[in-house]
Structures are given as C-alpha cells and as structure tokens.
C-alpha cells in the first residue's frame, strides 16, 4: 500500500527495521550510556523529548565543533540540525569560546551589569533597529515576559497566535484549531485552567480570520514567527504581513515578532529584511552562539509605556526576569557573537550553501516523481511531503508522516549526517562546506532510491 507521500508502506517498514538494526550494532557505548542513565534520568535522558529522535536509544555526543560533532562511539557527523538553531553559527565559534573562557576567570554571575551589558545593548540596537532591550535565559522566557508586558501596557488580557505555532513552552500558545474550533492541545501536561479563555488562535495567511479576531478589541498582542518553522515550514503569502501589520496596528494590539528561528533570514532577521516594524522583537537560542540566553527589543514609545506600568504597580515581584538572566557568561557570549560571528560574510556563505541545498533537494525529489516540496528561509531549508508549500498550520500538519521522517532521518544518521527531528528542517552554518551539502543530497537521494525500488 502506498502512502500519500508516494512511498510504499512495505518498503518503508523494511528500510526502517534495517536502519534500526544498523544503528544498534554501530553504537555500543551510546547504548550502554542510555542503559546507565535509565537509573536516574526520567526516560534515561536529561529532557524527555531527547527520546523523540526516532532512534532505538539516544545518541550520546562526545564533542562538537563548527559544522561537525562526534559521538561516544567515535563516529563523525555533518550536522545540519545545529541544536535546532541553538548552534546556527556553528558549535563553539572561536570568538565566543574565547570570550567565555576569559569570563570564567572573572566570574559567572553577580546579578549586576558589567561593560558587556552596555555594549550588547548598542549592538542589538544597531543590528535590529529597535532602541530598547531586555534579556532572558531562553526565548520561552522572553516570550513569556513580552506577553506580560503587553498585557500590562494595553490593559487587555488576550493573546493571538497562529495555528501550529511554536514559541517554546509558553503556556498561552498551546491552543490549536481542531475542525475550525479553538482547542487546548491534548499533549500539554499538567494544565489546570482553560487556555482558550485568554488565547485566540487563527490560521496563518488568513487575513479575514485575523481581522475578525482583532475586531473584539481585547487582543493585547499578536505573537508570531514571521514564517512558521516548527510544523514544517509555512511561508507568508505575498503582501500578507504588510496587510496584517496594518490590521494589528488599527486594532490597538501589539505585534510581537519571534525570530528565534527566522534569524536565518539575515543579520537583522526577517522583520528588518521585509520591513515588518514589530513592536516587540524576540530572539533566543542562537544569539549567544549556543550559550543559553535570549533578548527582546521594543520601541521607545513602548519603553515609556512599560516604565509607566511598572511605576504604577505596587512594590514587589513583577513576574518578569530570573536570577541568572543576563549573567556574565551570557553577556560576554552575546557580545562576541553579535560583533564577530553573526557577520554579513557569514550569512553570505550560509545563503549560498542553503540555495545549493534547496536546489539539490528539488532536483532529487523531482527526478523521482515524488509529490514533495522544498522551502527556504535564508540559511534554513525544509522538505515537506506535499506537492505545494503549505499555506497554514493545518496544511503543514496534514503533510507530516512521522514514520517516513524517522526512516529518512535514521538512514542519514547511520551515514554520518544529522538533520532536525520532528520534521525535515536543515540548517547550514559558517563552517558548513559545499561537500557537506552535496553529501546530504546524495545520501537522501540514495535513501529515496531504496524506498522506491
């Protein structure tokens, strides 16, 4: 029986079973560590989703540098996952590694600012065009803080998100459209109040639905990736964001642009490249070159409103910030990454290779007559199991086939190539080579030939 993807089920299951056996046979040390970790780590891993790669047991890493890493069994890999964007500029970039090494001799955290704080603020303002900034440990934290600020300054309670969105583990965003109706995501653990009371969800690229939702006048902010990236890739239709931005502004809501993944667009992100003019700008994972930290920027007008809200509140904890936020290691890492790693030259290299990758994938898929598509946002490329790029989260979700994903990912992994789990996203970094890209394309093509034989 053939899947809608064009792949026969029998061929898929046979390849998957063979590749699982190959994985097990080649990685005795990873298997031993996985068994050892079972005694004290839930599911045998530091975070439970580390078991979601589709491998028989987790792959344990020994070292990572540039565009490559090695596992504990001595196998080397070309890394196109890059920590799901956390290492988008390569593992342990030299300027960041050197800066962090220096700072380890000067202190890790004091809950007070140093010179790096002033410099990082200047670098962020110059790069992204927003004058005012604050910090967080993760993009999840940054999004959570921005939602709180937006509610405070607007006096409104509701957040609008797009169906299938990804903004970390912020509670408010786990609302989907199920047969057209808002529904709290079934997979969300431990949720004890109804998120749909304060979260509105609409489909991406649907201006009519966005306008209707904003018309109620109770939306504090619209939280969005400018291109959806975690349910497969969903690109905005031509003119969508220009029209959406006007609707949001006219409704008195704030536009929060989460660029944690779409920073792949260019040095100033998607918003700057396409003139979106967000009220808030969020960037996590890669901003510190892999060191945990995040930032959020905002306009001068918003800064005044935020200060007024804080001044009007009684003394006490604002619910914004954590003790380790803006620690000395994070600040020095951001300074080095922004000044020396996230350069125009680095992006030019990444764009050239991402284009090579996207074109190669289209050719490999097209030559085999598969009804799949390829999308690209700067240094980020994705192939999806549908003939046309999806227009919204529902279409992207319908195109997913997790068994086929696992089979292809495992085939690549067994041949020294890692791509992102959960979907088919690939990143290139400044250390990626044309040979790496060509090997990925050739290896995927070989997997497809086996599946179609």
Tab-separated table of N, CA, C and O in Angstrom, residues 131-134 145 148-154 254 280 296 298-315 318 320:
chain	number	residue	atom	x	y	z
A	131	UNK	N	15.374	50.464	19.668
A	131	UNK	CA	16.308	51.158	20.565
A	131	UNK	C	16.447	50.560	21.952
A	131	UNK	O	17.460	50.808	22.616
A	132	UNK	N	15.450	49.805	22.417
A	132	UNK	CA	15.433	49.390	23.823
A	132	UNK	C	15.396	47.867	23.946
A	132	UNK	O	14.678	47.196	23.191
A	133	UNK	N	16.124	47.328	24.942
A	133	UNK	CA	16.293	45.881	25.045
A	133	UNK	C	16.266	45.408	26.494
A	133	UNK	O	16.617	46.136	27.409
A	134	UNK	N	15.827	44.151	26.639
A	134	UNK	CA	15.916	43.433	27.902
A	134	UNK	C	16.311	41.989	27.581
A	134	UNK	O	16.320	41.569	26.416
A	145	UNK	N	7.742	36.957	29.114
A	145	UNK	CA	7.883	38.311	29.655
A	145	UNK	C	7.202	39.340	28.748
A	145	UNK	O	6.555	40.275	29.223
A	148	UNK	N	3.521	39.348	29.202
A	148	UNK	CA	3.157	40.038	30.449
A	148	UNK	C	3.234	41.563	30.269
A	148	UNK	O	2.337	42.302	30.700
A	149	UNK	N	4.309	42.036	29.629
A	149	UNK	CA	4.421	43.474	29.358
A	149	UNK	C	3.267	43.956	28.472
A	149	UNK	O	2.689	45.029	28.723
A	150	UNK	N	2.939	43.188	27.439
A	150	UNK	CA	1.875	43.608	26.517
A	150	UNK	C	0.537	43.726	27.233
A	150	UNK	O	-0.224	44.672	26.996
A	151	UNK	N	0.248	42.788	28.088
A	151	UNK	CA	-0.998	42.860	28.852
A	151	UNK	C	-0.984	44.065	29.796
A	151	UNK	O	-2.007	44.734	29.977
A	152	UNK	N	0.178	44.319	30.384
A	152	UNK	CA	0.279	45.433	31.330
A	152	UNK	C	0.052	46.770	30.642
A	152	UNK	O	-0.666	47.638	31.164
A	153	UNK	N	0.666	46.971	29.472
A	153	UNK	CA	0.598	48.291	28.842
A	153	UNK	C	-0.699	48.515	28.069
A	153	UNK	O	-1.106	49.666	27.866
A	154	UNK	N	-1.360	47.428	27.632
A	154	UNK	CA	-2.610	47.601	26.878
A	154	UNK	C	-3.851	47.494	27.758
A	154	UNK	O	-4.925	47.946	27.363
A	254	UNK	N	-0.495	44.875	19.903
A	254	UNK	CA	0.945	44.940	19.687
A	254	UNK	C	1.400	43.729	18.882
A	254	UNK	O	0.868	42.626	19.056
A	280	UNK	N	7.493	44.455	19.459
A	280	UNK	CA	8.454	43.672	20.226
A	280	UNK	C	9.158	42.708	19.280
A	280	UNK	O	8.547	42.173	18.352
A	296	UNK	N	14.897	40.530	24.087
A	296	UNK	CA	13.707	41.102	23.455
A	296	UNK	C	13.869	42.614	23.369
A	296	UNK	O	14.304	43.272	24.309
A	298	UNK	N	12.254	46.520	21.826
A	298	UNK	CA	10.972	47.207	21.698
A	298	UNK	C	11.209	48.675	21.373
A	298	UNK	O	12.327	49.192	21.477
A	299	UNK	N	10.143	49.337	20.975
A	299	UNK	CA	10.228	50.724	20.542
A	299	UNK	C	10.367	51.676	21.739
A	299	UNK	O	10.069	51.312	22.880
A	300	UNK	N	10.772	52.913	21.463
A	300	UNK	CA	10.876	53.920	22.523
A	300	UNK	C	9.512	54.226	23.129
A	300	UNK	O	9.387	54.412	24.347
A	301	UNK	N	8.490	54.265	22.273
A	301	UNK	CA	7.138	54.539	22.768
A	301	UNK	C	6.692	53.446	23.723
A	301	UNK	O	6.103	53.729	24.779
A	302	UNK	N	6.995	52.200	23.380
A	302	UNK	CA	6.649	51.097	24.275
A	302	UNK	C	7.453	51.155	25.566
A	302	UNK	O	6.934	50.861	26.646
A	303	UNK	N	8.694	51.536	25.473
A	303	UNK	CA	9.528	51.640	26.670
A	303	UNK	C	8.912	52.609	27.678
A	303	UNK	O	8.895	52.344	28.891
A	304	UNK	N	8.385	53.716	27.189
A	304	UNK	CA	7.738	54.682	28.079
A	304	UNK	C	6.499	54.080	28.726
A	304	UNK	O	6.262	54.258	29.933
A	305	UNK	N	5.722	53.360	27.946
A	305	UNK	CA	4.508	52.730	28.496
A	305	UNK	C	4.864	51.637	29.506
A	305	UNK	O	4.200	51.466	30.529
A	306	UNK	N	5.928	50.899	29.228
A	306	UNK	CA	6.362	49.843	30.146
A	306	UNK	C	6.844	50.432	31.466
A	306	UNK	O	6.515	49.936	32.555
A	307	UNK	N	7.612	51.520	31.385
A	307	UNK	CA	8.087	52.161	32.606
A	307	UNK	C	6.927	52.736	33.405
A	307	UNK	O	6.913	52.657	34.640
A	308	UNK	N	5.949	53.285	32.706
A	308	UNK	CA	4.776	53.831	33.399
A	308	UNK	C	4.008	52.724	34.107
A	308	UNK	O	3.546	52.905	35.249
A	309	UNK	N	3.855	51.574	33.455
A	309	UNK	CA	3.150	50.450	34.076
A	309	UNK	C	3.887	49.941	35.302
A	309	UNK	O	3.274	49.656	36.340
A	310	UNK	N	5.188	49.861	35.204
A	310	UNK	CA	5.977	49.387	36.345
A	310	UNK	C	5.928	50.388	37.487
A	310	UNK	O	5.804	50.003	38.666
A	311	UNK	N	5.997	51.669	37.168
A	311	UNK	CA	5.970	52.695	38.211
A	311	UNK	C	4.620	52.743	38.919
A	311	UNK	O	4.543	53.050	40.120
A	312	UNK	N	3.557	52.443	38.184
A	312	UNK	CA	2.217	52.497	38.763
A	312	UNK	C	1.888	51.269	39.595
A	312	UNK	O	0.936	51.284	40.388
A	313	UNK	N	2.651	50.197	39.440
A	313	UNK	CA	2.383	48.956	40.171
A	313	UNK	C	2.926	49.052	41.593
A	313	UNK	O	3.905	49.758	41.843
A	314	UNK	N	2.327	48.341	42.519
A	314	UNK	CA	2.866	48.317	43.887
A	314	UNK	C	4.252	47.675	43.913
A	314	UNK	O	4.625	46.949	42.987
A	315	UNK	N	5.031	47.913	44.961
A	315	UNK	CA	6.335	47.265	45.083
A	315	UNK	C	6.172	45.748	45.130
A	315	UNK	O	5.166	45.231	45.607
A	318	UNK	N	7.639	41.564	39.775
A	318	UNK	CA	6.845	41.875	38.585
A	318	UNK	C	6.443	40.627	37.816
A	318	UNK	O	5.604	40.689	36.914
A	320	UNK	N	8.604	39.193	35.984
A	320	UNK	CA	9.468	39.307	34.802
A	320	UNK	C	10.913	39.197	35.247
A	320	UNK	O	11.366	39.978	36.097
